[in-house]
Tab-separated table of C-alpha atoms and ligand atoms in Angstrom:
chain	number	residue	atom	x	y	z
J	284	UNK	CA	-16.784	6.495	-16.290
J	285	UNK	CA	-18.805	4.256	-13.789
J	286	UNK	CA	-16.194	3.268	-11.397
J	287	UNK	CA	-16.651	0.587	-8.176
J	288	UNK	CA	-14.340	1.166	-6.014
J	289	UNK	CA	-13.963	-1.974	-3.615
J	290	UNK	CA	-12.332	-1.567	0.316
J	291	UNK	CA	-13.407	2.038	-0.208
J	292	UNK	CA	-13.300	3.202	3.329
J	293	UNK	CA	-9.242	1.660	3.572
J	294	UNK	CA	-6.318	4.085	3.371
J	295	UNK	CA	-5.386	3.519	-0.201
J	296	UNK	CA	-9.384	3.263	-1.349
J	297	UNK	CA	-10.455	6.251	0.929
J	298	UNK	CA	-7.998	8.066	-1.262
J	299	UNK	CA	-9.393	6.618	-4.419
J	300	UNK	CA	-12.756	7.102	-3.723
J	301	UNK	CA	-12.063	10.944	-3.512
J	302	UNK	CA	-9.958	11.679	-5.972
J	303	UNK	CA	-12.519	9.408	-8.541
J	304	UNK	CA	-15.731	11.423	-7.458
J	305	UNK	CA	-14.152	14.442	-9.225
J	306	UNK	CA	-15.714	13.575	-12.982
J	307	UNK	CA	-16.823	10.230	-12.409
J	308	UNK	CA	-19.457	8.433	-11.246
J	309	UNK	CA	-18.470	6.273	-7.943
J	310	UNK	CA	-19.347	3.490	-6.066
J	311	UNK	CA	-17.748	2.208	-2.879
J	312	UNK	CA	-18.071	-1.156	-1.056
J	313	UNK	CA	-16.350	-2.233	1.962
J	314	UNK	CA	-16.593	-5.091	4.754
J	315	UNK	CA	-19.317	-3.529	6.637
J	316	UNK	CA	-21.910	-4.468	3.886
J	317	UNK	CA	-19.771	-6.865	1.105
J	318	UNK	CA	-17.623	-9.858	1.862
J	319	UNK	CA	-14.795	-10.014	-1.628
J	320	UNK	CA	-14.794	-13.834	-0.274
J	321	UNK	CA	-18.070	-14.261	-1.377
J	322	UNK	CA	-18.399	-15.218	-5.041
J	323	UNK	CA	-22.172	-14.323	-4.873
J	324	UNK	CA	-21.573	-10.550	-2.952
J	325	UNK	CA	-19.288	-9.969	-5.918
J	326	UNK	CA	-21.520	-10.770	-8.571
J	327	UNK	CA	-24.395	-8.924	-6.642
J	328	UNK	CA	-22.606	-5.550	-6.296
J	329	UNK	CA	-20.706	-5.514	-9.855
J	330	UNK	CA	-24.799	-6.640	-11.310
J	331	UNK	CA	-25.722	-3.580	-9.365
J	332	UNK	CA	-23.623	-1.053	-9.659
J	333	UNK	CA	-22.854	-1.858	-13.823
J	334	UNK	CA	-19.238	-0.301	-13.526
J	335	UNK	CA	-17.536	0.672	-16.282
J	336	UNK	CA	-14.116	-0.543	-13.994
J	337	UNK	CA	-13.996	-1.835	-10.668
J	338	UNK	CA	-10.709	-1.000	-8.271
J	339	UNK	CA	-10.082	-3.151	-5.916
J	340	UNK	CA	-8.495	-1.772	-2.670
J	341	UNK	CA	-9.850	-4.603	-0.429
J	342	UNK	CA	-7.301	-6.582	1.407
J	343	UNK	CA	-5.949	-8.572	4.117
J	344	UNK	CA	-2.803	-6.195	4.958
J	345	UNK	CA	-1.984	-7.112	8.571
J	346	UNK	CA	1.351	-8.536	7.340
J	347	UNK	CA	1.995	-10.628	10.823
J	348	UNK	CA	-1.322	-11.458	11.177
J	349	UNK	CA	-1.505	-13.409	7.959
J	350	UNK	CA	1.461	-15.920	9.119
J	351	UNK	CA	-1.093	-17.509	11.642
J	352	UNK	CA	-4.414	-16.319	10.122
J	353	UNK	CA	-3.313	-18.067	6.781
J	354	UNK	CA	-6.787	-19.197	5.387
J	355	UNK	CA	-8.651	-15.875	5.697
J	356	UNK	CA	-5.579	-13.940	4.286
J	357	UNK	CA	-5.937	-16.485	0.942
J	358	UNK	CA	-9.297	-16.119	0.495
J	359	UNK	CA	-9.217	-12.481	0.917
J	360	UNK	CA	-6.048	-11.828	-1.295
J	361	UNK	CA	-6.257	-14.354	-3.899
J	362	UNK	CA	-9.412	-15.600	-3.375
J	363	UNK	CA	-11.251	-12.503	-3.671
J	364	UNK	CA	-9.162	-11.389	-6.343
J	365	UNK	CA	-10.939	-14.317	-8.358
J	366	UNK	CA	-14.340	-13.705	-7.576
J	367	UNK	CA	-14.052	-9.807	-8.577
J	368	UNK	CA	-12.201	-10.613	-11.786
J	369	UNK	CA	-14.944	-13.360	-12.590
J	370	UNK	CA	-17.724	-11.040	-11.616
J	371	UNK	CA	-16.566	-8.645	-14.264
J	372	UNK	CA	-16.754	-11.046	-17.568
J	373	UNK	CA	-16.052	-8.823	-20.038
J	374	UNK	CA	-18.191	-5.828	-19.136
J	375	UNK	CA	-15.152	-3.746	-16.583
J	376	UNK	CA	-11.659	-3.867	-16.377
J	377	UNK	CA	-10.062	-4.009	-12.900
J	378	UNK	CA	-7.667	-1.898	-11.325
J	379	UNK	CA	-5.591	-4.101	-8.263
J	380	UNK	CA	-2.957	-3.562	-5.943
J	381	UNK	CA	-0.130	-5.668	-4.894
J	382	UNK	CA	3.066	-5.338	-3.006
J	383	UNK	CA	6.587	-4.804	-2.821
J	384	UNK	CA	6.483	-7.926	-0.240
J	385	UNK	CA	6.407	-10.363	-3.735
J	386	UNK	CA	9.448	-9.762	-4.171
J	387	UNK	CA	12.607	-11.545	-1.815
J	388	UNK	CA	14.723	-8.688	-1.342
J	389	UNK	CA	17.945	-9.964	-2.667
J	390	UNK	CA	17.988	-7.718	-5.567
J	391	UNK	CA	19.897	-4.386	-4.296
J	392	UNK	CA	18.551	-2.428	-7.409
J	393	UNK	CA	15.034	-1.338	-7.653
J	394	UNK	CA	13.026	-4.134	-8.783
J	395	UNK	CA	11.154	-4.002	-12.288
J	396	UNK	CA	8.032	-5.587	-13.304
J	397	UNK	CA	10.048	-8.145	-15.024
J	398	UNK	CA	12.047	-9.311	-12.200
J	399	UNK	CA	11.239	-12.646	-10.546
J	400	UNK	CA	9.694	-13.093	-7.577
J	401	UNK	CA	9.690	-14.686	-4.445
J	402	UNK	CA	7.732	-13.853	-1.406
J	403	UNK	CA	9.303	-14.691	1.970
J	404	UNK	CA	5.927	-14.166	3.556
J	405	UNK	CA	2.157	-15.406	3.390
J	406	UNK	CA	0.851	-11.768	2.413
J	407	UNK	CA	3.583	-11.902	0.275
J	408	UNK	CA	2.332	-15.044	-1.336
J	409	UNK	CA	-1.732	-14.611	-1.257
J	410	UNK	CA	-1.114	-11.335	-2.578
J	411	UNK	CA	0.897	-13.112	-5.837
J	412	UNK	CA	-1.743	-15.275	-6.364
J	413	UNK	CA	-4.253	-12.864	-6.466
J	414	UNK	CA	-1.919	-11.372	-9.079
J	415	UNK	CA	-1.487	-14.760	-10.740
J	416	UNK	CA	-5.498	-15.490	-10.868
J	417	UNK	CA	-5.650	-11.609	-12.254
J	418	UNK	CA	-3.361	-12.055	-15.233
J	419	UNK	CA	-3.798	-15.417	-16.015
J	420	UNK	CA	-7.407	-14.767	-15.679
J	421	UNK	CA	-8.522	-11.239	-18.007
J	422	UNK	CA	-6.563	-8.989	-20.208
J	423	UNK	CA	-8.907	-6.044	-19.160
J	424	UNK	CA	-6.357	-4.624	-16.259
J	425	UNK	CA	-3.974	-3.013	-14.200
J	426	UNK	CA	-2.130	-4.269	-11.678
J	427	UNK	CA	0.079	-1.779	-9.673
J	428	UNK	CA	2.809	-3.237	-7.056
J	429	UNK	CA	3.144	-0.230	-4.396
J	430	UNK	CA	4.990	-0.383	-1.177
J	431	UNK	CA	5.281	1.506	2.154
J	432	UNK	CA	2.027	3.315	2.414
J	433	UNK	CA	0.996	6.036	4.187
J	434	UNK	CA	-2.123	8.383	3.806
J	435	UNK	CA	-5.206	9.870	6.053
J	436	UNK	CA	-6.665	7.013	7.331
J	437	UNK	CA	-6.074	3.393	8.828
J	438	UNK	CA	-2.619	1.961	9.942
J	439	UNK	CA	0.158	4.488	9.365
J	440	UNK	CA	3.629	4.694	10.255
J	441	UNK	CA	3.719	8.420	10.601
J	442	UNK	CA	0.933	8.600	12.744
J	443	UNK	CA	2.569	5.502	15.008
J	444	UNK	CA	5.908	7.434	14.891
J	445	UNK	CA	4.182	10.727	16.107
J	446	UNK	CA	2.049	8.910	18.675
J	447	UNK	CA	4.932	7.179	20.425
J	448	UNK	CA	6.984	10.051	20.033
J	449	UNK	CA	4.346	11.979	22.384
J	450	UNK	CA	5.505	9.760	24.897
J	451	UNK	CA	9.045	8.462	25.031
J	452	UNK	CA	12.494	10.486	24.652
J	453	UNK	CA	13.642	7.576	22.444
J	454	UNK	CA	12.049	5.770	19.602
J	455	UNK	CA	14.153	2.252	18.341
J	456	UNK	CA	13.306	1.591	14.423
J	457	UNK	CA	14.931	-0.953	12.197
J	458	UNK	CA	17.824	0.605	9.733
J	459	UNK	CA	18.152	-2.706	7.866
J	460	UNK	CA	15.011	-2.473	5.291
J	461	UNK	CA	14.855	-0.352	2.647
J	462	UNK	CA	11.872	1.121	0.561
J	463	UNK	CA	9.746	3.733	-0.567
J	464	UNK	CA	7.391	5.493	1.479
J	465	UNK	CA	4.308	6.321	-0.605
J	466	UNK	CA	1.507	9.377	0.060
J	467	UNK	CA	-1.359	7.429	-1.165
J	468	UNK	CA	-2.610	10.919	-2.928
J	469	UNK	CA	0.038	10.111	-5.214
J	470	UNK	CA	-0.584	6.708	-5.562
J	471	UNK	CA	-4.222	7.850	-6.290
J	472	UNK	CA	-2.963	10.493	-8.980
J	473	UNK	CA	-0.794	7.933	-10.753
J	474	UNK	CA	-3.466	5.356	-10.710
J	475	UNK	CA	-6.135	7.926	-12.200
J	476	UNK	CA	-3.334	8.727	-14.951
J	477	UNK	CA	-3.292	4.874	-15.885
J	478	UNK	CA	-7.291	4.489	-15.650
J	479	UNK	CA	-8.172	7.879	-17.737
J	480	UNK	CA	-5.513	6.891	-20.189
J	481	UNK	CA	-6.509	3.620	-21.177
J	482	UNK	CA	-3.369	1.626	-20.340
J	483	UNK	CA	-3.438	-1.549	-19.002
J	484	UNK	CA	-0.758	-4.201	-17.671
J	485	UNK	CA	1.340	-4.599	-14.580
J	486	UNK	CA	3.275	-1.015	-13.086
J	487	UNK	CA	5.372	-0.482	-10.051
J	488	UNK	CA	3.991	2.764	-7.918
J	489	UNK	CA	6.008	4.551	-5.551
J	490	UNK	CA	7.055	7.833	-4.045
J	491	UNK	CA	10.928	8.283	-5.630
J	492	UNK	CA	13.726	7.784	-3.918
J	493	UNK	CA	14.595	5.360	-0.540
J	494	UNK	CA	15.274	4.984	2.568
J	495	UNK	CA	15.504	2.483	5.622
J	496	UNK	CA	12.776	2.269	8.381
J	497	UNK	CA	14.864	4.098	10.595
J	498	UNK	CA	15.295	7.146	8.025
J	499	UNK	CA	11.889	7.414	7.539
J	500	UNK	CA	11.279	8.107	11.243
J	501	UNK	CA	13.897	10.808	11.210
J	502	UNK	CA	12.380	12.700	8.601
J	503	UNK	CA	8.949	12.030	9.901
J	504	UNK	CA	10.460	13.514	13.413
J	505	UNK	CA	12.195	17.006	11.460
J	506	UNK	CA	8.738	17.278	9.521
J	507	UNK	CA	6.855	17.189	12.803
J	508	UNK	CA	9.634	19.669	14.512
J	509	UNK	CA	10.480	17.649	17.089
J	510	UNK	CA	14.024	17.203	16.621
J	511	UNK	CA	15.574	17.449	19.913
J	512	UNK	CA	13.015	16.197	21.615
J	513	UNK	CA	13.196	12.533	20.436
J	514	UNK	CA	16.051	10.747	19.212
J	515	UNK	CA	15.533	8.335	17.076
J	516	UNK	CA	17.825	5.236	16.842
J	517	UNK	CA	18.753	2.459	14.983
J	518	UNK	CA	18.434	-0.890	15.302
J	519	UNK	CA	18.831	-4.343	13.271
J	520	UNK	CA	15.203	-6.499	12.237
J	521	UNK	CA	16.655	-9.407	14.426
J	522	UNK	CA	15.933	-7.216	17.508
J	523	UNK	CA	12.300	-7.721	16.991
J	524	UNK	CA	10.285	-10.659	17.177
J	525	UNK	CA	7.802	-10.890	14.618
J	526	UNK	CA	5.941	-13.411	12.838
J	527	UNK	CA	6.235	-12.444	9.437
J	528	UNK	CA	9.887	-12.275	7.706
J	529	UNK	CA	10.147	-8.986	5.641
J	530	UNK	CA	12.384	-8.004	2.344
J	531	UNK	CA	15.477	-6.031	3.271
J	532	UNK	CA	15.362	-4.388	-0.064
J	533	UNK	CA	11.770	-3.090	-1.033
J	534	UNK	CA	12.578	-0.630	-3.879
J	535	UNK	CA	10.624	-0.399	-7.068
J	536	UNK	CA	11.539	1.044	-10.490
J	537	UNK	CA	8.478	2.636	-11.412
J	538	UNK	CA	10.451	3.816	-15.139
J	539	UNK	CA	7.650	2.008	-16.749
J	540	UNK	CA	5.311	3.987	-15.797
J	541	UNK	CA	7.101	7.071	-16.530
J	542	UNK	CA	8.579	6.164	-19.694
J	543	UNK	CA	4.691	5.324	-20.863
J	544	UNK	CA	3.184	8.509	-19.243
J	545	UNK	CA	5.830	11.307	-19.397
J	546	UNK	CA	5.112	11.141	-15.645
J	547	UNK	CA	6.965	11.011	-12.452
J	548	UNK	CA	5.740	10.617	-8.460
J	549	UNK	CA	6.966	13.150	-6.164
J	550	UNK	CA	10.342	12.412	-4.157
J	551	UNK	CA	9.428	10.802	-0.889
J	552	UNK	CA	10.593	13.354	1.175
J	553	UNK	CA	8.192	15.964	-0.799
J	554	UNK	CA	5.145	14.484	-0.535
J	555	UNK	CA	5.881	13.638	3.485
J	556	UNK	CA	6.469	17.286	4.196
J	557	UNK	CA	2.882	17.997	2.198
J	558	UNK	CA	1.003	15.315	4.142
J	559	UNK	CA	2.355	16.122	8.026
J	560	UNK	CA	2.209	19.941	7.001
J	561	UNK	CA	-1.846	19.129	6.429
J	562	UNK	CA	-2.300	16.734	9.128
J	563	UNK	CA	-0.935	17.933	11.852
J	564	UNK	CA	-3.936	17.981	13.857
J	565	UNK	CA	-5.066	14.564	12.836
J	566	UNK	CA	-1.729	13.001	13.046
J	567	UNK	CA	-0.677	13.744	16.877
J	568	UNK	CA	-4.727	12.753	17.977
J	569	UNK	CA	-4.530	9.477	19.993
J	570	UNK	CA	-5.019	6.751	18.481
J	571	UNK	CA	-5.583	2.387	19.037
J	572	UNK	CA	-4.362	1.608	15.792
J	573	UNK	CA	-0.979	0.248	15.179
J	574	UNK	CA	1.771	0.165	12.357
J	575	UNK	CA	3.821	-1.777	11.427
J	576	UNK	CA	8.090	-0.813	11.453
J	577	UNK	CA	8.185	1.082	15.110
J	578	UNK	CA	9.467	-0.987	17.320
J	579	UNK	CA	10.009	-0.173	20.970
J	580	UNK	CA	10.132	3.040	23.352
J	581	UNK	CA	12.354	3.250	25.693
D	165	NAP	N1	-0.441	-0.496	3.315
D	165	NAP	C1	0.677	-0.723	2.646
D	165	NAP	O1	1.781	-0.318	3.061
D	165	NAP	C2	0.629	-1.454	1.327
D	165	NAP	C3	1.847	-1.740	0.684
D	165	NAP	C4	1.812	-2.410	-0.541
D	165	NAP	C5	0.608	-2.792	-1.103
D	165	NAP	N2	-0.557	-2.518	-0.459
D	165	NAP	C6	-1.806	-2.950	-1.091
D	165	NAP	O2	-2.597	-1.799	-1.341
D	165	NAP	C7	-3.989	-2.136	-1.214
D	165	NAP	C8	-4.658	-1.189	-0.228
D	165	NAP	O3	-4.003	-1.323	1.030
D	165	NAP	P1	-4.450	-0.455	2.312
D	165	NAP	O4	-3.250	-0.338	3.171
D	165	NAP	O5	-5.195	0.743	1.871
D	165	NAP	O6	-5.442	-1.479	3.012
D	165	NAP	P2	-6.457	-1.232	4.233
D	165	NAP	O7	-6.316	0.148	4.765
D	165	NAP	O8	-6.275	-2.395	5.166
D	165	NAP	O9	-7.864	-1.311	3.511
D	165	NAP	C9	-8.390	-2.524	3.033
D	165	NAP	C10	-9.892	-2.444	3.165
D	165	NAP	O10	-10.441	-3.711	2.750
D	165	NAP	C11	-11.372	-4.128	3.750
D	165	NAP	N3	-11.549	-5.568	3.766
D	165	NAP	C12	-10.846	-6.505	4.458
D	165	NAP	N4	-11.368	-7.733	4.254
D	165	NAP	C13	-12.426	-7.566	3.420
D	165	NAP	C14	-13.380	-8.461	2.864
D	165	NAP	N5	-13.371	-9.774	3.143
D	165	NAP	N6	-14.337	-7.953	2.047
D	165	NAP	C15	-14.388	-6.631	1.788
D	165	NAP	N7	-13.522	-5.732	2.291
D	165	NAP	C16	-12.539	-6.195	3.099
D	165	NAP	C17	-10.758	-3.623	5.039
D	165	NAP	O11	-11.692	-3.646	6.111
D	165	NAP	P3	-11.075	-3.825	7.612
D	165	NAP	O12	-10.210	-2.614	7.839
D	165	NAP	O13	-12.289	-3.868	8.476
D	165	NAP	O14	-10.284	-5.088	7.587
D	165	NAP	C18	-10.344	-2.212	4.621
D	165	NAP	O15	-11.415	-1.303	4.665
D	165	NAP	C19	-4.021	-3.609	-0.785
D	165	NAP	O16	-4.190	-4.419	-1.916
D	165	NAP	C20	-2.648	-3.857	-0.186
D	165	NAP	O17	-2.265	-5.202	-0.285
D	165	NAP	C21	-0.574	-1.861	0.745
């Protein structure tokens, strides 16, 4: 297949873009030389290119940022989803991503992809209308609601985790959220599975299992071998002020997905070990980029 991938050089679509340039032909655009706002960039690339599907992995994904940044987050998330689905006609199908944030939280069972929903943020809502101008707008896709990324590049919580612990005999994370954290190699894999097989529709993608914030960190901390030389505690969300209100409960049923495929995605825990075990080096390098979920040193 001829495959675009857009927001290519992100953590989710740096991941795509590899593990799609072994058998197909790829493409990648990203913000240094395409704007997804732009109707007439859209049209332009898709024209050029001629893909067979386009994935879309551009986004707007500074969660706090979109509270005050509100326009540019729209016209990213939903906006953009528009002009790529519109771009397409009939000629591609598109492959998006949305989020766990869609959903309110309220549940306390993993959410399917017939559950309503109801963001409580403004990433939370672009990123359902993007969904909304998606369905209501082709037949020719897949949509796939993931949560709690992590992967080699970009904004990461293990890498913020490992970072601060370099520094600081304490680390403070929020207990009171729960999700999946999700290796994007096997978000990648599962999204491959759906694209060579032909299926289409809506799927929740994550790592199995759950945890909190907090949990996460403590794993991330035994993984890394530094247990015992940074304690890790927890703390409530109301301890931290930030602009955007998150879920408590983030956890997806991805049974669709494995009922239609015979598949299942690794247990979170596995595919952590895997990616800290490979990254080491990478992982503990200093870095200005920051994460979202760590919350103070002390
Ligand atoms: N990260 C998570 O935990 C998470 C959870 C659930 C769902 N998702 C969804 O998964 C998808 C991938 O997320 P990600 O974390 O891999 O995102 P990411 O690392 O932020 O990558 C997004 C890419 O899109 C680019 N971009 C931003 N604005 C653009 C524009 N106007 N035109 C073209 N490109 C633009 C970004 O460039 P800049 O870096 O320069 O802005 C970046 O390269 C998104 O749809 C996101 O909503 C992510």
């Amino acid at each position: 297949m001829k495959i675009l991938i857009l927001g290519h050089k992100g953590m989710l679509g740096g991941e795509l873009f590899s593990r799609f340039s072994f058998g197909h032909e790829v493409a990648g655009k990203d913000i240094d030389g395409f704007d997804i706002t732009s109707a007439a960039d859209c049209r332009d690339v898709i024209e050029e290119v001629g893909p067979d599907c386009v994935i879309n992995a551009a986004a707007y994904t500074d969660v706090d940022g979109c509270e005050t940044d509100r326009d540019v987050c729209f016209a990213v998330n939903a906006q953009g989803v528009r002009n790529v689905v519109e771009a397409c006609g009939d000629s591609a199908c598109v492959v998006h991503f949305s989020t766990d944030y869609v959903f309110d939280g309220t549940k306390k069972e993993p959410y399917t992809e017939n559950d309503p929903t109801n963001p409580l943020n403004v990433y939370g809502q672009s990123k359902l209308e993007g969904e909304r101008y998606l369905r209501e707008m082709t037949d020719d896709y897949i949509l796939v609601r993931t949560a709690w990324l992590y992967g080699k590049k970009g904004r990461n919580f293990v890498r913020t985790i490992l970072e601060k612990a370099e520094n600081a005999d304490a680390l403070e994370v929020v207990a009171d959220q729960v999700g999946s954290p999700t290796y994007t190699r096997d978000l990648a894999g599962a999204v491959q599975v759906l694209v060579e097989g032909g299926h289409r529709g809506l799927y929740h993608l994550t790592n199995r299992g759950r945890c909190s914030w907090y949990e996460f960190a403590l794993k991330i901390i035994e993984f890394a071998d530094l247990e015992g030389r940074v304690e890790v505690r927890p703390i409530t969300s109301d301890r931290l002020t930030r602009k955007a209100m998150r879920p408590a409960w983030s956890v997806l049923s991805a049974m669709k997905f494995s009922n239609l495929t015979g598949r299942t995605l690794r247990f979170w825990q596995v595919a952590l070990k895997e990616f800290i075990d490979e990254n080491r080096a990478w992982l503990t390098a200093k870095s200005t980029e920051t994460s979202h979920g760590v919350v103070k040193q002390s």
